[in-house]
Tab-separated table of C-alpha atoms and ligand atoms in Angstrom:
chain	number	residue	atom	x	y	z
B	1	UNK	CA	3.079	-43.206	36.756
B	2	UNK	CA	4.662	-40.116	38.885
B	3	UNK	CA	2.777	-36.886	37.560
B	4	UNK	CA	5.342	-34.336	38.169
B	5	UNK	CA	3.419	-31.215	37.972
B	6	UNK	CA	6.563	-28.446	38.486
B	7	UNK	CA	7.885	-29.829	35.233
B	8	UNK	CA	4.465	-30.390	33.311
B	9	UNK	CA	3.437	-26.676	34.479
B	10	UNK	CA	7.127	-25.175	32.943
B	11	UNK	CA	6.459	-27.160	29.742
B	12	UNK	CA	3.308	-25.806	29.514
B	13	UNK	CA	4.591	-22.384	30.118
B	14	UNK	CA	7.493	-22.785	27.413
B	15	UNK	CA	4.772	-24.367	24.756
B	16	UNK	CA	2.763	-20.565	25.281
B	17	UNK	CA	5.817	-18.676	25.209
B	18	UNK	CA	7.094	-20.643	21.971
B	19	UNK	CA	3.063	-20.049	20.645
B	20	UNK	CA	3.339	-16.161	21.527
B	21	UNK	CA	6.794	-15.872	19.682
B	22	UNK	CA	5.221	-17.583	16.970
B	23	UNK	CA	2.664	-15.027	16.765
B	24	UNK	CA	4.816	-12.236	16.761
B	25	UNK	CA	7.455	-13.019	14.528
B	26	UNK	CA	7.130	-12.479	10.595
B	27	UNK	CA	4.732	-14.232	8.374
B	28	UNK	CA	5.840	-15.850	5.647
B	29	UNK	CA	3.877	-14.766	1.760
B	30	UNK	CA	5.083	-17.555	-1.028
B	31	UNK	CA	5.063	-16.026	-4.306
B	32	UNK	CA	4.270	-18.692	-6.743
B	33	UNK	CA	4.099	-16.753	-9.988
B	34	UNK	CA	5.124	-16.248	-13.584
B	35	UNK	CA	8.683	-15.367	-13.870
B	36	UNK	CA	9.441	-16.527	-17.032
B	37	UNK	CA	7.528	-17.183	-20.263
B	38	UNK	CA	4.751	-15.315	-22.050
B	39	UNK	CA	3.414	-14.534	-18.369
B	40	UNK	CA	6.835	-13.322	-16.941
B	41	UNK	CA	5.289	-9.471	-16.942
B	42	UNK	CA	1.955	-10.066	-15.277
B	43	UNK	CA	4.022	-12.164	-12.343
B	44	UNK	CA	6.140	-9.608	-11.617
B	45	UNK	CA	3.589	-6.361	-11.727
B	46	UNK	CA	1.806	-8.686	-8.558
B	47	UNK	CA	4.491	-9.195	-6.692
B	48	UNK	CA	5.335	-5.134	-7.198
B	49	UNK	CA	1.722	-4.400	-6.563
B	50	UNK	CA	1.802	-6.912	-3.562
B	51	UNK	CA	4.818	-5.346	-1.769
B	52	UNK	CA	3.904	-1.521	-2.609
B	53	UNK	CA	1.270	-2.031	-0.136
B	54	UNK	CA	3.011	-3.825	2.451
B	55	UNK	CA	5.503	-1.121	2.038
B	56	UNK	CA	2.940	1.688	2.408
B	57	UNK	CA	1.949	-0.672	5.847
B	58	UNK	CA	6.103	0.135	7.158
B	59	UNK	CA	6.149	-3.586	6.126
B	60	UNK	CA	3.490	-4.857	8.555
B	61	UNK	CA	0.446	-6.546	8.443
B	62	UNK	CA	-1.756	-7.103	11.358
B	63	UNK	CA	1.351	-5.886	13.675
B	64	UNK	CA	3.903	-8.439	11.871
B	65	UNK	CA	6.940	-8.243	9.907
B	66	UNK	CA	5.736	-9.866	6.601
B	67	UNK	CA	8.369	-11.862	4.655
B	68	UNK	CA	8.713	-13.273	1.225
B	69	UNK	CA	9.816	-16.399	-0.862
B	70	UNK	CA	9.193	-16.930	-4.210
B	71	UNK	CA	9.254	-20.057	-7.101
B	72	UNK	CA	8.817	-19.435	-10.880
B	73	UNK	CA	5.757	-21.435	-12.227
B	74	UNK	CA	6.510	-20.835	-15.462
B	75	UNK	CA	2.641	-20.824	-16.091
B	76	UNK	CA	3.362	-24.565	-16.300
B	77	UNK	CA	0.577	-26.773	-15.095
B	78	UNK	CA	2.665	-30.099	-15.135
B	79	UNK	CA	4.628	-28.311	-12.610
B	80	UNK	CA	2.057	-26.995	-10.160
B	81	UNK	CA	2.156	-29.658	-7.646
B	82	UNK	CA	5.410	-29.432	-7.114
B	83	UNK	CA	5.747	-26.139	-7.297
B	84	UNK	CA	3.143	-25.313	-4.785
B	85	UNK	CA	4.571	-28.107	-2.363
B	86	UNK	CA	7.926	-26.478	-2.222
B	87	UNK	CA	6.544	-23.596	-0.837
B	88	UNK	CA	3.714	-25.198	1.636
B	89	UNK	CA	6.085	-28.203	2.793
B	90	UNK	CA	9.604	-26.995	2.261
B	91	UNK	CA	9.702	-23.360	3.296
B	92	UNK	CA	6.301	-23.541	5.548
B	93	UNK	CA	4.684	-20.471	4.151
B	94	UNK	CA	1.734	-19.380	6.537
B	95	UNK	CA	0.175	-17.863	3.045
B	96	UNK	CA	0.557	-18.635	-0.653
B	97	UNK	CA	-0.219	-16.019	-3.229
B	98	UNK	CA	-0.604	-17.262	-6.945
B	99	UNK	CA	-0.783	-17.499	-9.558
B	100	UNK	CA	-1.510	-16.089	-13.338
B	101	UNK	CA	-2.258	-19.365	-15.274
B	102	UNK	CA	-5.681	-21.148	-14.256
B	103	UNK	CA	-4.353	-24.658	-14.877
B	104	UNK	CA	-1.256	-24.002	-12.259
B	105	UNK	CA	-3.966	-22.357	-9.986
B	106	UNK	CA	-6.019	-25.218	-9.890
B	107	UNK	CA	-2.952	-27.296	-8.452
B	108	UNK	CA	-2.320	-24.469	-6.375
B	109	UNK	CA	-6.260	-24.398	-4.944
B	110	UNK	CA	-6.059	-28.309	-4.571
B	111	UNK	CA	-2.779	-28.168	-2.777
B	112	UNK	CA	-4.087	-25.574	-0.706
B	113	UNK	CA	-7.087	-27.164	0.340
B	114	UNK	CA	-5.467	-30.370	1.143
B	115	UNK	CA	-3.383	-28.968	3.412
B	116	UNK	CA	-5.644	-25.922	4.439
B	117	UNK	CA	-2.757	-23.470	4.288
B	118	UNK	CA	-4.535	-19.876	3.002
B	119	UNK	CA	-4.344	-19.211	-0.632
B	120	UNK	CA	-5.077	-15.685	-2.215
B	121	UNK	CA	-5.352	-15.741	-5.981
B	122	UNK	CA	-4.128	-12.344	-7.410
B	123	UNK	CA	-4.942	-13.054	-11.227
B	124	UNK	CA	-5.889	-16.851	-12.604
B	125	UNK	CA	-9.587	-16.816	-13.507
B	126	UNK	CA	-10.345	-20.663	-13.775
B	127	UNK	CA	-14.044	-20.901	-12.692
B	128	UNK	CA	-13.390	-24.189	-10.269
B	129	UNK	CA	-10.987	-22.220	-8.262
B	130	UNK	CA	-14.233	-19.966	-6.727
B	131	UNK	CA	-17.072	-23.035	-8.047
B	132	UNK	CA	-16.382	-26.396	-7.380
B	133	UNK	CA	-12.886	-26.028	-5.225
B	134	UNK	CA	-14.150	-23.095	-3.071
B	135	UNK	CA	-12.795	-23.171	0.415
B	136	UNK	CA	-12.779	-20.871	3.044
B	137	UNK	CA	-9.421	-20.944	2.949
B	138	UNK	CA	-9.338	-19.645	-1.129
B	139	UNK	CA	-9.566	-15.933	-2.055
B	140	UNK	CA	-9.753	-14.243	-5.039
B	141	UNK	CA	-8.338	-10.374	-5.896
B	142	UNK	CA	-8.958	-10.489	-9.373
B	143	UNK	CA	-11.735	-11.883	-11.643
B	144	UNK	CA	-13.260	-15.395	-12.978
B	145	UNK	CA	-12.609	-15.753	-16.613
B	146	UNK	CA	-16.713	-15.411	-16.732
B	147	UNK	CA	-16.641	-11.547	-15.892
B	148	UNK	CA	-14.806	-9.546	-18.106
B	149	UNK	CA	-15.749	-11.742	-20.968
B	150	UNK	CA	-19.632	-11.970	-20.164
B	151	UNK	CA	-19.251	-8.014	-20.469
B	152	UNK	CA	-17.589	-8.087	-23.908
B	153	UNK	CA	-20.194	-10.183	-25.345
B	154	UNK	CA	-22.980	-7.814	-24.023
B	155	UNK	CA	-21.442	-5.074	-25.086
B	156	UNK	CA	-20.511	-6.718	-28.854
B	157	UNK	CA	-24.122	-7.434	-28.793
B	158	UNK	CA	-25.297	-3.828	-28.648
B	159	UNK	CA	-22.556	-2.180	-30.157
B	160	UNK	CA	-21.112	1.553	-28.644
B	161	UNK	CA	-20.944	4.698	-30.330
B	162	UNK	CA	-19.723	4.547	-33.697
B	163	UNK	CA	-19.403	0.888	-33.278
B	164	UNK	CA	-22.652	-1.108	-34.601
B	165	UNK	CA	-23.634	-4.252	-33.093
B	166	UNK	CA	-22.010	-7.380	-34.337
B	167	UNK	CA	-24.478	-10.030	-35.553
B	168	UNK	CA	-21.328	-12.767	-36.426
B	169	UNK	CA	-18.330	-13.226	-34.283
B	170	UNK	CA	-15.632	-15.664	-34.630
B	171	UNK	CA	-13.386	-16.560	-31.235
B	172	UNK	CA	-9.778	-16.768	-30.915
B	173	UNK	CA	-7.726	-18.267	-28.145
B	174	UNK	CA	-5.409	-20.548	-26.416
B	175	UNK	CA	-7.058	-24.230	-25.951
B	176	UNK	CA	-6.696	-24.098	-22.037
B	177	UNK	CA	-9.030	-23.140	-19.064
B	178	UNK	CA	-9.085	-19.549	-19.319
B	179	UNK	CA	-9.365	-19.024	-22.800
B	180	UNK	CA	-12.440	-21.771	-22.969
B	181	UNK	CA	-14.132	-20.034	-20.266
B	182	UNK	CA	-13.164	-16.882	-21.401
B	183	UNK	CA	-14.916	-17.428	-25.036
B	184	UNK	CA	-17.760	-19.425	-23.336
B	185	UNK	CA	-18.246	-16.057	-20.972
B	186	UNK	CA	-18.462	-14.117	-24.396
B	187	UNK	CA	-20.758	-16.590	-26.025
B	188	UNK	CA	-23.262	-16.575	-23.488
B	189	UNK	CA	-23.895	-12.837	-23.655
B	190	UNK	CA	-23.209	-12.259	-27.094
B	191	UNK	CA	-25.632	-15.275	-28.087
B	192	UNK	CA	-28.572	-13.613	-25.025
B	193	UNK	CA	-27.771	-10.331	-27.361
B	194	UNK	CA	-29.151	-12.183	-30.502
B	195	UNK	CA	-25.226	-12.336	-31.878
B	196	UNK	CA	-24.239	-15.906	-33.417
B	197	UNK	CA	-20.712	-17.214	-32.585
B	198	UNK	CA	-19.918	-18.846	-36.119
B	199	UNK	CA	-16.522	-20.247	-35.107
B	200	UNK	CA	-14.028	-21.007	-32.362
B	201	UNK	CA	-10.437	-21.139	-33.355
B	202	UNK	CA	-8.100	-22.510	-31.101
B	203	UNK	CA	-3.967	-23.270	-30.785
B	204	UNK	CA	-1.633	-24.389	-27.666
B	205	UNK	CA	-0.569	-22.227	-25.128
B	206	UNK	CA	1.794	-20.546	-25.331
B	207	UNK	CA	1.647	-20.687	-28.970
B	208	UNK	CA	2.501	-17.451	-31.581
B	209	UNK	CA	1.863	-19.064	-35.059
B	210	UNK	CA	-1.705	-16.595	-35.723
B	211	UNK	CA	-1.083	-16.806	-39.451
B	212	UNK	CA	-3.262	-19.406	-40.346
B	213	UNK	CA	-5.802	-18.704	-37.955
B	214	UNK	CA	-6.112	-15.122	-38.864
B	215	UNK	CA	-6.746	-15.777	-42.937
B	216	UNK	CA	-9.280	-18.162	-41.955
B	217	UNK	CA	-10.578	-15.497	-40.153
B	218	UNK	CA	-10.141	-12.609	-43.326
B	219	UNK	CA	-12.277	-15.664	-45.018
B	220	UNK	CA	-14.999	-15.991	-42.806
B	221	UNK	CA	-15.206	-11.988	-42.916
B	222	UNK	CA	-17.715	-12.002	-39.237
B	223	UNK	CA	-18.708	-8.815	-38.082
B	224	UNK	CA	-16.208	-8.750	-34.939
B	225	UNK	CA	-13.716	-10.905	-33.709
B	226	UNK	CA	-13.087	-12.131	-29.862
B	227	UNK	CA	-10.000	-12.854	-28.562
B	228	UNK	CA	-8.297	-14.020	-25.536
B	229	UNK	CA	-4.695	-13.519	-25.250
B	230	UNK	CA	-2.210	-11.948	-22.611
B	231	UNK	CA	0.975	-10.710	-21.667
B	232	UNK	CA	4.342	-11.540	-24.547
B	233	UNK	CA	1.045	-13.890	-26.535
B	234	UNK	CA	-1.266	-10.277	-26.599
B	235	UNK	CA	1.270	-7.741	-27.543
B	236	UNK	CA	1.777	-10.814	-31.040
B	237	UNK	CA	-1.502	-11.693	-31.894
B	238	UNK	CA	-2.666	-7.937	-31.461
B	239	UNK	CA	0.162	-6.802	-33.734
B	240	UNK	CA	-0.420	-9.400	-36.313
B	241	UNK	CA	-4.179	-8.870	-36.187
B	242	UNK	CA	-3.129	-4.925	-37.451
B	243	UNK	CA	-0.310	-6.586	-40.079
B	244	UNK	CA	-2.608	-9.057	-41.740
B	245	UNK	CA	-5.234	-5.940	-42.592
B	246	UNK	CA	-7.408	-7.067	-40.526
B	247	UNK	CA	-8.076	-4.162	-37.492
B	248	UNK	CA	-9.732	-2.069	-41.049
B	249	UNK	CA	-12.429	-3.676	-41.282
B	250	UNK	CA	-13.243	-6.189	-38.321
B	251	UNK	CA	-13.178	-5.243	-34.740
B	252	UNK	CA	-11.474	-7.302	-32.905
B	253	UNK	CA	-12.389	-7.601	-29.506
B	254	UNK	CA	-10.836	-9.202	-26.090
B	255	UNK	CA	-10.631	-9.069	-22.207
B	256	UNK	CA	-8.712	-6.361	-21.296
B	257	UNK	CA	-5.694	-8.631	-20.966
B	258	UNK	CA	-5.809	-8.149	-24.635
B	259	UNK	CA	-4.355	-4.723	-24.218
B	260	UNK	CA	-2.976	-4.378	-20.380
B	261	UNK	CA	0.708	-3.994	-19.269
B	262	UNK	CA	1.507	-4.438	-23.642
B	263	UNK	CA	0.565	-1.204	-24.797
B	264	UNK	CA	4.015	-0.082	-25.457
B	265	UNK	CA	5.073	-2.922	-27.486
B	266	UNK	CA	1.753	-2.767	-29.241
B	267	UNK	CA	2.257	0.651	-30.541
B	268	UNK	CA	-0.162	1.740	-33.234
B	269	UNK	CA	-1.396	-1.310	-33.843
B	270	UNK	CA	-3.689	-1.343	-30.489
B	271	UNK	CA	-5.117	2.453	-30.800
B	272	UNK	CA	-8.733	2.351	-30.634
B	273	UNK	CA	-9.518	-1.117	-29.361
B	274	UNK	CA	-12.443	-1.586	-27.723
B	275	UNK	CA	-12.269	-3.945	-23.999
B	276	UNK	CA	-13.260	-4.661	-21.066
B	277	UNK	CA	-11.939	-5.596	-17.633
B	278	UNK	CA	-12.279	-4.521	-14.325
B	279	UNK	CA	-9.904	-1.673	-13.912
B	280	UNK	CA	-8.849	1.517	-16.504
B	281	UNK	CA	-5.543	3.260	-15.727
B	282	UNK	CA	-6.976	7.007	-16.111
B	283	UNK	CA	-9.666	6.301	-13.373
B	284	UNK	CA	-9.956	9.461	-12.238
B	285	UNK	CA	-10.505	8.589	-8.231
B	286	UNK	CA	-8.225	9.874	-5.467
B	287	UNK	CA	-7.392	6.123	-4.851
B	288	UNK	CA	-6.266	5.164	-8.409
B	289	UNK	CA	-3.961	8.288	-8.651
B	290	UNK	CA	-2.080	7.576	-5.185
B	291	UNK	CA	-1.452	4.405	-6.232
B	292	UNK	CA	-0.355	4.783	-9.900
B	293	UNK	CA	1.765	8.041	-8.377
B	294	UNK	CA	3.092	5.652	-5.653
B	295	UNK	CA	3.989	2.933	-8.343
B	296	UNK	CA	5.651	5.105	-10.656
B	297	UNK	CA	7.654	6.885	-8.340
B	298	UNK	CA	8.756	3.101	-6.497
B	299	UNK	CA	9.129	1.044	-9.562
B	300	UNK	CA	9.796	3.959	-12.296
B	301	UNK	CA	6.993	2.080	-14.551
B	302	UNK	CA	3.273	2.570	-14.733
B	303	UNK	CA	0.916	0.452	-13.141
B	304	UNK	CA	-1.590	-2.047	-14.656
B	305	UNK	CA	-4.339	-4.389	-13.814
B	306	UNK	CA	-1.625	-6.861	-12.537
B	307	UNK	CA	-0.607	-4.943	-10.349
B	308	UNK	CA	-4.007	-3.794	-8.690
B	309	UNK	CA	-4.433	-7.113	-8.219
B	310	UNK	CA	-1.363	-7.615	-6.451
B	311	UNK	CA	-1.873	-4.638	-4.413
B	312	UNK	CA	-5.684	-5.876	-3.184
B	313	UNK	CA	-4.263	-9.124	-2.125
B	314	UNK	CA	-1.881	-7.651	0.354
B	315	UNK	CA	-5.296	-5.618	1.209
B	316	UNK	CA	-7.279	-8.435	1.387
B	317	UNK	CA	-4.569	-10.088	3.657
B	318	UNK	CA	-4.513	-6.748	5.543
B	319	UNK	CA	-7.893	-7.271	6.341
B	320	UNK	CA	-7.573	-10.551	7.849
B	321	UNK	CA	-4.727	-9.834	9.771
B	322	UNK	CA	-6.178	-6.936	10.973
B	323	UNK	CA	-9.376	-8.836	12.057
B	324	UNK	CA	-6.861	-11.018	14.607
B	325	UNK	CA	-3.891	-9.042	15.831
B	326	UNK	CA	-2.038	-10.769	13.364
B	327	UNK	CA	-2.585	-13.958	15.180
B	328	UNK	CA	-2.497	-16.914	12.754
B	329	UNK	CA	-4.237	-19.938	14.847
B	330	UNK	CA	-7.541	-17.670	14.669
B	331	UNK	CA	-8.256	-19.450	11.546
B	332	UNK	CA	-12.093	-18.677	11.176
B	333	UNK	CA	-11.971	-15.246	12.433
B	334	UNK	CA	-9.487	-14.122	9.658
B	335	UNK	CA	-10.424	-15.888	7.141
B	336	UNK	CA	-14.443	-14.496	7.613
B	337	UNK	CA	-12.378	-11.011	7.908
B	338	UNK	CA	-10.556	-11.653	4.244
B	339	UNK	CA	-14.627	-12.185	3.211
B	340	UNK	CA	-16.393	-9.842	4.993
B	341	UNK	CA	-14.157	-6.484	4.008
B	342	UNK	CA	-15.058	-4.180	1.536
B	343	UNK	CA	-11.594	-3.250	-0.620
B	344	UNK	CA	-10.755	0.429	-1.149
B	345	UNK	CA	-8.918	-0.165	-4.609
B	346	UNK	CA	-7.624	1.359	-7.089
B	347	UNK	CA	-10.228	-0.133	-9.440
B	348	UNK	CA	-13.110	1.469	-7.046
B	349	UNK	CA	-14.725	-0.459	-4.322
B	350	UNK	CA	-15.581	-4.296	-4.264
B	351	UNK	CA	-17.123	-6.428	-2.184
B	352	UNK	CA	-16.044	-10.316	-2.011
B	353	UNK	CA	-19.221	-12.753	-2.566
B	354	UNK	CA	-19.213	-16.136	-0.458
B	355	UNK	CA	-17.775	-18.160	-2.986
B	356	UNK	CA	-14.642	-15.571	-2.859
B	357	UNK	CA	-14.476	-13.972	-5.670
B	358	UNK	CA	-14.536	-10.241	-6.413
B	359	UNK	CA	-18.188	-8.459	-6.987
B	360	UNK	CA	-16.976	-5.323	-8.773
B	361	UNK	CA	-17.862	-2.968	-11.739
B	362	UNK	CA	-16.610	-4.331	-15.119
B	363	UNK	CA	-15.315	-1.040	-17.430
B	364	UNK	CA	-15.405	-0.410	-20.947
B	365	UNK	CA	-11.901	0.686	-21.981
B	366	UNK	CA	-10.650	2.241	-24.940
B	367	UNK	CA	-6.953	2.481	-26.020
B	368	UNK	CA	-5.924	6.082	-26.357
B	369	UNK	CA	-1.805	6.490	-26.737
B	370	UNK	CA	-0.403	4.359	-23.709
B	371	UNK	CA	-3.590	4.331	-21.880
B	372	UNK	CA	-6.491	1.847	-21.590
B	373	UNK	CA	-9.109	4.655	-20.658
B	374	UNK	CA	-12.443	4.151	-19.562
B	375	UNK	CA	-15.220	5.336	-21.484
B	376	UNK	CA	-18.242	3.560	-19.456
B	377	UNK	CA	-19.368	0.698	-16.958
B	378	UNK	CA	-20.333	-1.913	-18.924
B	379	UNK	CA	-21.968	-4.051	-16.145
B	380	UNK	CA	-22.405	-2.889	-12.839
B	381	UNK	CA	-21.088	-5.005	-9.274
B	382	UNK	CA	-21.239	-8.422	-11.366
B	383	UNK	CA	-20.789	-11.558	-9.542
B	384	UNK	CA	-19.732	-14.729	-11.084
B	385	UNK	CA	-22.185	-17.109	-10.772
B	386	UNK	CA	-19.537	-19.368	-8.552
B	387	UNK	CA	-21.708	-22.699	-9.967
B	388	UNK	CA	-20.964	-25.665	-8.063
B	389	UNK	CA	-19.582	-23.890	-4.809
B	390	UNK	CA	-20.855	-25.105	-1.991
B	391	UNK	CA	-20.294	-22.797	0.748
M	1	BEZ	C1	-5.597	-17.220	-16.634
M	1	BEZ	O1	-4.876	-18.170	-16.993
M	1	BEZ	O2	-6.565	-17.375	-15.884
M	1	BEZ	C2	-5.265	-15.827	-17.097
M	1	BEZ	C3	-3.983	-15.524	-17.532
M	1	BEZ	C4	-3.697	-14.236	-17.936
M	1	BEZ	C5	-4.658	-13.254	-17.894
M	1	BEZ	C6	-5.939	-13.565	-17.480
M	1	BEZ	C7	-6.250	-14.851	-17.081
């Protein structure tokens, strides 16, 4: 065979060139979120949180042009696969960010991993996603289910203020990832606290019907009620909790999902509710205030926890980007970068543990008017436990 080395040499030369382009040109983000469906809110406060800070970049990230494409999820699990496929294999995103529901973010992680395309999660909690299925490839900027409920428990436990410590506590959820590991979170530290769970109660996601649950629960008359609900399901459940009688006598109790991004269609019915979660809207840091300033003035709405966590994933991606000129085939580099950074948010600083999941300061919160204000740190830098991760 002839080796013709004028035309190997301009191939070879054309192959760069095509490389370089490649690594100048925009990068592609998939939004895979809730636009529809009891989630609809959260997805779209991410994807506004997400592109506030690309926006404050002038629309860069690591020196390129960052572009968008998006599917609805409808927090449908069933759906994942395909979902997630339509965005690796169809539009060739370079990075996926999604989504709210654990089950469709396990899909999501497994897709990911499978075809080792990056993956930062800016809500679902499902434990696997940072224990079992951790990659280097998979990044968190929000919580495990495990962290804002393990805080709940401890602080049901001892009680604050006014509030006594609860000795009985029923649960209350949907029967799917998060809410199990949500309630099993609470458990664990309300049980460590010398607290008794006396009953789980349980219906589908993304189910409404509370009214038989909640006079089995005027019944049982525990000492506090736990519940884990969100978005269109919260702002319900917390407003029938307050019509049945209920909020009078027995605290009820959640993950600050419970009462963030619904406070104005809860109304009265949320004032006073104790919870806890990772961010507060009145934290009084130069940080938080630029950003809910910034987020008012682009979006004419208030921020929430949504959309902090939408915001630190573009940081997060920032980081990595950052870390390589923007240039994608430096796989290990960036993703170590995405690890390694410590994220100025609007929640206060965190820190990303190996498995890659936030370490960060779980709040106390109290609901004051429109506000979930913080009243104290409940735990300090907690890390999930990331069981089974391997990295
Ligand atoms: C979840 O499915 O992991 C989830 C959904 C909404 C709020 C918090 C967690």
């Amino acid at each position: 065979m002839r080796f013709d080395f004028k035309t190997t040499a301009l191939a070879a030369v054309a192959l760069c060139a095509l490389g370089a382009q490649a690594q100048t040109g925009p990068i592609k983000v998939g939004f895979m979120l809730p636009y529809t469906g009891t989630y609809a809110s959260l997805g779209n406060m991410i994807e506004s949180g997400f592109k506030l800070y690309v926006q404050q970049q002038g629309g860069r990230l690591g020196g390129r042009e960052i572009q968008y494409v998006k599917v609805d999820d409808e927090s449908e699990p069933a759906k994942g696969t395909d979902n997630v496929n339509k965005l690796i294999k169809r539009d060739h995103v370079d990075v996926l960010v999604g989504s709210v529901h654990s089950g469709v973010a396990l899909a999501m992680a497994k897709a990911a991993k499978d075809n080792d395309t990056l993956l930062i999660v800016p809500n679902a909690g499902a434990a696997a996603i940072t224990g079992p299925l951790c990659a280097a490839n998979i990044v968190r900027s929000s919580f495990t289910n495990w962290q804002p409920a393990y805080a709940m428990g401890k602080v049901a436990a001892e009680g604050f203020g006014q509030r006594k410590g609860a000795k009985r506590a029923i649960t209350i959820t949907w029967n799917y990832a998060a809410g199990t590991e949500s309630v099993k979170g609470f458990t664990e530290a309300f049980e460590q606290g010398g607290g008794k769970v006396v009953k789980e109660l349980s219906l589908p996601f993304p189910g409404v019907e509370f009214q038989a649950l909640l006079t089995e629960i005027a019944a049982q008359k525990p000492d506090a009620v736990y519940a884990f609900f969100a978005g269109g399901g919260a702002v319900k459940f917390v407003k029938d909790y307050a019509a049945a009688g209920l909020s009078k006598t027995i605290p009820l109790y959640g993950p600050g999902f419970l009462t963030d991004g619904t406070l104005e269609a809860q109304g009265a019915a949320a004032q006073g509710m104790l919870t806890t979660l990772h961010y507060a809207d009145n934290l009084d840091t130069p940080r938080n205030n630029a950003f809910r300033k910034a987020f008012a003035l682009t979006y004419k709405a208030n921020a929430d926890v949504y959309a902090v966590q939408g915001f630190d994933a573009a940081q997060i991606l920032s980081a990595g980007l950052n870390a390589v000129k923007g240039d994608l085939t430096q796989r290990d580099a960036l993703t170590a970068a995405m690890r390694k950074v410590t994220i100025d948010s609007p929640r206060g600083r965190f820190t990303i543990s190996p498995a890659g999941n936030p370490v960060q300061d779980i709040y106390l919160r109290e609901v004051k008017g429109g506000n979930n204000e913080y009243r104290a740190v409940a735990i300090k830098a907690l890390a999930d436990p990331a069981r089974g991760c391997k990295l």
